[in-house]
Amino acid sequence: MNTNEFAQTLLTWIKTLLLWIGIPHPILNKLDEIIFLVFIIIIAFAIGTAMHYITLYFTRRILKYKQIGILSSLIEYNALRKISAIIPPLIIASLLPFAFDYHSTWFIVSEKITWIYFFIALLFSVNAILNSVGDVLMSKEQLQNKPMKGFIQIFQVIFSCIAIIIIISILINKSPLNLITGLGAFAAVLMLIFKDTILGFVAGVLLSENDMIRIGDWIEMPQNNVNGIVTDITLNIVKIQNFDNTTVTIPPYSLVSGSFINWRGMTESGGRRIMREYTLKLDYIKPCTSEFLEKMKGFDVELSQFITIKQKQATEDKIANTENPDGLVNGTIDTNVGLLRAYMTMYLRRHPFISKDLLFMVRTLAPTENGLPMQIYCFSINKNWPSYESIQAEIMEHFVSVLPEFELYPFQNPSARDYIISSLIEAEKDLSTINAIPWHSVQSKEK
């Protein structure tokens, strides 16, 4: 049975039903078109609802036995209901010619409303399908680091523009091609309106192609008060959760046009860098005497072995580099500073949370007006921020605590209290009555 026969049969059934109910024949002749329209609308939406529940039932039955990502996502975004919503206007549009005359006002108005409803329903259903596809794509491991959400939004914007143009063309009874051609005159206005979208699209492509940023990256952008983890990347915004629990949103093109720090390389590497230094007072740096070396042998077993090996090399007149491939960076026994470098290198080597595979050394930097900086350069195995800070603090605290044992002292700007305490010590006052005396000064005084 073709559409014409189906429509005529349906109309006959409707008239028979209405006569059976008791509606007079003259009234039917006047209102048969409107009554037919009401019935085909009811039938069209009934078919659409039935199709929705049938597809939903079978989809859930399939998911009960096997998890399919796209089907789960379609249910999550209620896409099946939105897809079934495009069925009623198609049925109504195919049956309208049999209810009204082509030239009647009822037919023209009903057809426009039907097709506008169809394209609105189609727009919502396509957006739901694209969201479902986007979720499935982002769940794939090889695509997790790509801004798929931004690309999905680009397709949604394009399809929305096309749907709006078609709806407007239906309302004004013009061809969509004529509208698209006429848009050239409004190109400048459109560029202004969709500036952020266009810039976001270009920036998204650049960020994706160059792998500049991913969800989960720790980025730092001081000019925008950004210092945290990327939680979302869309067409128009990049959302960052700062470490102070504030949320910052920035446009993607600001990442391309400006500069930012991405800590991904650190998180993917074998360790997080520690690079700190103390500045030592120059007037306490001195050559190591045999008596000083003997005293330092009792300070640390490994340091004692190092001193013994170096003394043996000196007596045998061997070049230090033959036994020390790192050169003189990590310690000598010529000065108390060199001995301190050797000790701190040993300390780092036996530290359980310092990487032995990555570079680590203790070195002196260029002298400054405050003294000679000595720097710790190594990598923490634990990259978690609180743990990293704890490890770094432990190393630097130990560093400064052993300085007096090597008869070295860090530079520190003196305060008024320091001058007063120094005067009291020089006047040979009782040190027990003075608070905040450096412990090494008390020891030296007691000796």
Coordinates of C-alpha atoms in Angstrom, one line a residue, residues 118-334:
F118 CA 11.9 18.6 12.5
F119 CA 15.1 20.6 12.2
I120 CA 15.0 21.6 15.8
A121 CA 14.6 17.9 16.8
L122 CA 17.3 17.0 14.4
L123 CA 19.6 19.6 15.9
F124 CA 19.1 18.2 19.4
S125 CA 19.5 14.6 18.3
V126 CA 22.7 15.3 16.4
N127 CA 24.2 17.2 19.3
A128 CA 23.4 14.3 21.6
I129 CA 25.0 11.8 19.2
L130 CA 28.1 14.0 18.9
N131 CA 28.4 14.2 22.7
S132 CA 28.1 10.4 22.9
V133 CA 30.7 9.9 20.2
G134 CA 32.9 12.4 22.0
D135 CA 32.7 10.5 25.3
V136 CA 33.6 7.3 23.5
L137 CA 36.6 8.8 21.7
M138 CA 37.9 10.5 24.9
S139 CA 37.7 7.1 26.7
K140 CA 40.2 5.6 24.2
E141 CA 43.7 5.7 25.5
Q142 CA 45.3 6.9 22.3
L143 CA 42.9 9.9 22.1
Q144 CA 42.8 10.9 25.8
N145 CA 45.5 13.5 25.4
K146 CA 43.7 15.2 22.4
P147 CA 41.2 18.0 22.8
M148 CA 38.4 15.9 21.4
K149 CA 35.8 17.9 23.3
G150 CA 36.8 21.0 21.4
F151 CA 36.5 19.3 18.0
I152 CA 33.1 17.9 18.9
Q153 CA 31.9 21.4 19.8
I154 CA 33.2 22.7 16.5
F155 CA 31.0 20.2 14.6
Q156 CA 28.1 21.1 16.9
V157 CA 28.6 24.8 16.1
I158 CA 28.7 24.1 12.3
F159 CA 25.6 22.0 12.3
S160 CA 23.8 24.5 14.5
C161 CA 24.6 27.3 12.1
I162 CA 23.3 25.2 9.2
A163 CA 20.1 24.3 11.0
I164 CA 19.4 27.9 12.0
I165 CA 19.9 29.0 8.3
I166 CA 17.5 26.3 7.1
I167 CA 14.9 27.3 9.8
I168 CA 15.2 31.0 8.8
S169 CA 14.8 30.0 5.1
I170 CA 11.6 28.1 5.9
L171 CA 10.2 31.1 7.8
I172 CA 10.9 33.6 5.1
N173 CA 10.2 31.1 2.3
K174 CA 13.7 31.6 0.7
S175 CA 16.3 29.1 -0.5
P176 CA 19.0 28.3 2.1
L177 CA 21.6 28.9 -0.7
N178 CA 20.3 32.5 -1.1
L179 CA 20.8 33.1 2.6
I180 CA 24.3 31.6 2.6
T181 CA 25.2 33.7 -0.4
G182 CA 23.9 36.8 1.3
L183 CA 26.0 36.0 4.4
G184 CA 29.1 37.4 2.6
A185 CA 27.9 40.9 3.2
F186 CA 27.8 40.2 7.0
A187 CA 31.2 38.4 7.1
A188 CA 32.8 41.1 9.3
V189 CA 29.9 41.0 11.7
L190 CA 30.1 37.2 11.9
M191 CA 33.8 37.4 12.5
L192 CA 33.2 39.7 15.4
I193 CA 30.4 37.6 16.9
F194 CA 32.3 34.3 16.5
K195 CA 35.8 35.7 17.2
D196 CA 36.3 33.6 20.3
T197 CA 35.0 30.5 18.6
I198 CA 37.3 30.9 15.6
L199 CA 40.3 31.7 17.7
G200 CA 39.5 28.8 20.0
F201 CA 39.3 26.4 17.0
V202 CA 42.6 27.6 15.6
A203 CA 44.2 27.4 19.1
G204 CA 42.7 23.9 19.7
V205 CA 44.3 22.6 16.4
L206 CA 47.7 24.1 17.4
L207 CA 47.5 22.7 20.9
S208 CA 46.5 19.3 19.6
E209 CA 49.0 19.1 16.8
N210 CA 52.0 20.2 18.9
D211 CA 50.8 18.3 22.0
M212 CA 51.2 21.4 24.1
I213 CA 48.6 20.6 26.8
R214 CA 46.6 17.7 28.0
I215 CA 43.9 17.1 30.6
G216 CA 45.8 16.3 33.8
D217 CA 48.8 18.4 33.0
W218 CA 50.3 20.7 35.7
I219 CA 50.7 24.1 34.0
E220 CA 52.0 27.4 35.4
M221 CA 51.0 30.8 33.9
P222 CA 51.9 33.6 36.4
Q223 CA 50.4 36.4 34.2
N224 CA 47.0 34.8 34.5
N225 CA 47.3 33.5 38.1
V226 CA 47.4 30.0 36.9
N227 CA 49.3 27.3 38.8
G228 CA 47.5 24.0 38.9
I229 CA 46.0 21.0 37.0
V230 CA 44.1 21.2 33.7
T231 CA 40.7 19.7 34.3
D232 CA 38.9 20.5 31.0
I233 CA 39.7 21.7 27.5
T234 CA 36.8 22.9 25.3
L235 CA 36.4 25.1 22.2
N236 CA 36.3 28.4 24.2
I237 CA 37.9 27.7 27.5
V238 CA 40.6 25.8 29.3
K239 CA 39.7 25.1 33.0
I240 CA 42.5 24.8 35.6
Q241 CA 42.1 23.8 39.2
N242 CA 44.7 25.7 41.1
F243 CA 46.5 24.3 44.1
D244 CA 44.7 26.7 46.4
N245 CA 41.4 25.1 45.2
T246 CA 40.4 28.1 43.1
T247 CA 39.3 27.5 39.5
V248 CA 40.7 29.6 36.6
T249 CA 39.3 29.6 33.1
I250 CA 41.3 31.0 30.2
P251 CA 40.7 31.0 26.4
P252 CA 42.8 28.5 24.5
Y253 CA 44.4 31.1 22.3
S254 CA 46.0 32.7 25.3
L255 CA 48.1 29.6 25.7
V256 CA 49.2 29.9 22.0
S257 CA 49.8 33.6 22.0
G258 CA 51.5 33.7 25.4
S259 CA 53.9 31.5 27.3
F260 CA 53.3 29.0 30.0
I261 CA 55.2 26.3 31.9
N262 CA 54.0 22.7 31.5
W263 CA 55.4 20.4 34.2
R264 CA 54.5 17.2 32.3
G265 CA 58.1 16.4 31.4
M266 CA 58.9 16.4 35.1
T267 CA 56.0 14.2 36.1
E268 CA 56.8 11.7 33.3
S269 CA 60.5 11.7 34.2
G270 CA 62.3 9.6 36.8
G271 CA 62.4 12.5 39.4
R272 CA 61.8 16.1 40.3
R273 CA 64.7 18.4 40.5
I274 CA 66.1 19.9 43.7
M275 CA 68.4 22.9 43.2
R276 CA 69.1 24.9 46.3
E277 CA 72.2 26.5 47.8
Y278 CA 73.7 28.2 50.8
T279 CA 76.3 31.0 50.6
L280 CA 79.4 30.3 52.7
K281 CA 81.5 33.0 54.3
L282 CA 84.8 33.3 52.4
D283 CA 86.9 34.0 55.5
Y284 CA 86.2 30.5 56.9
I285 CA 87.4 28.6 53.8
K286 CA 90.8 27.2 54.5
P287 CA 93.2 24.4 53.5
C288 CA 92.8 21.0 55.3
T289 CA 95.6 20.2 57.7
S290 CA 96.5 16.6 58.6
E291 CA 95.0 17.2 62.1
F292 CA 91.8 18.5 60.6
L293 CA 91.5 15.5 58.3
E294 CA 92.1 13.1 61.2
K295 CA 89.4 14.8 63.1
M296 CA 87.0 14.6 60.2
K297 CA 87.6 10.8 59.8
G298 CA 85.7 10.4 63.0
F299 CA 82.7 12.4 61.8
D300 CA 81.5 9.9 59.1
V301 CA 82.7 6.4 58.2
E302 CA 82.3 6.9 54.4
L303 CA 84.0 10.2 54.6
S304 CA 86.9 8.6 56.5
Q305 CA 87.3 6.1 53.7
F306 CA 87.2 8.9 51.1
I307 CA 89.9 10.8 53.0
T308 CA 92.1 7.7 53.3
I309 CA 91.8 7.0 49.5
K310 CA 92.7 10.5 48.6
Q311 CA 95.6 10.6 51.0
K312 CA 96.9 7.3 49.4
Q313 CA 96.5 8.8 45.9
A314 CA 98.5 11.8 47.0
T315 CA 101.3 9.7 48.4
E316 CA 101.4 7.6 45.2
D317 CA 101.3 10.8 43.1
K318 CA 98.3 9.7 41.1
I319 CA 96.1 12.1 39.2
A320 CA 92.8 12.4 41.0
N321 CA 90.8 12.1 37.8
T322 CA 91.9 8.5 37.3
E323 CA 90.0 7.4 40.4
N324 CA 87.3 10.1 40.3
P325 CA 85.8 10.2 36.8
D326 CA 83.5 13.1 37.9
G327 CA 86.6 15.3 38.3
L328 CA 86.7 17.5 41.3
V329 CA 83.0 18.5 41.3
N330 CA 82.0 16.1 44.1
G331 CA 84.8 16.7 46.6
T332 CA 88.5 16.9 47.4
I333 CA 90.5 16.9 50.6
D334 CA 92.5 20.1 49.8

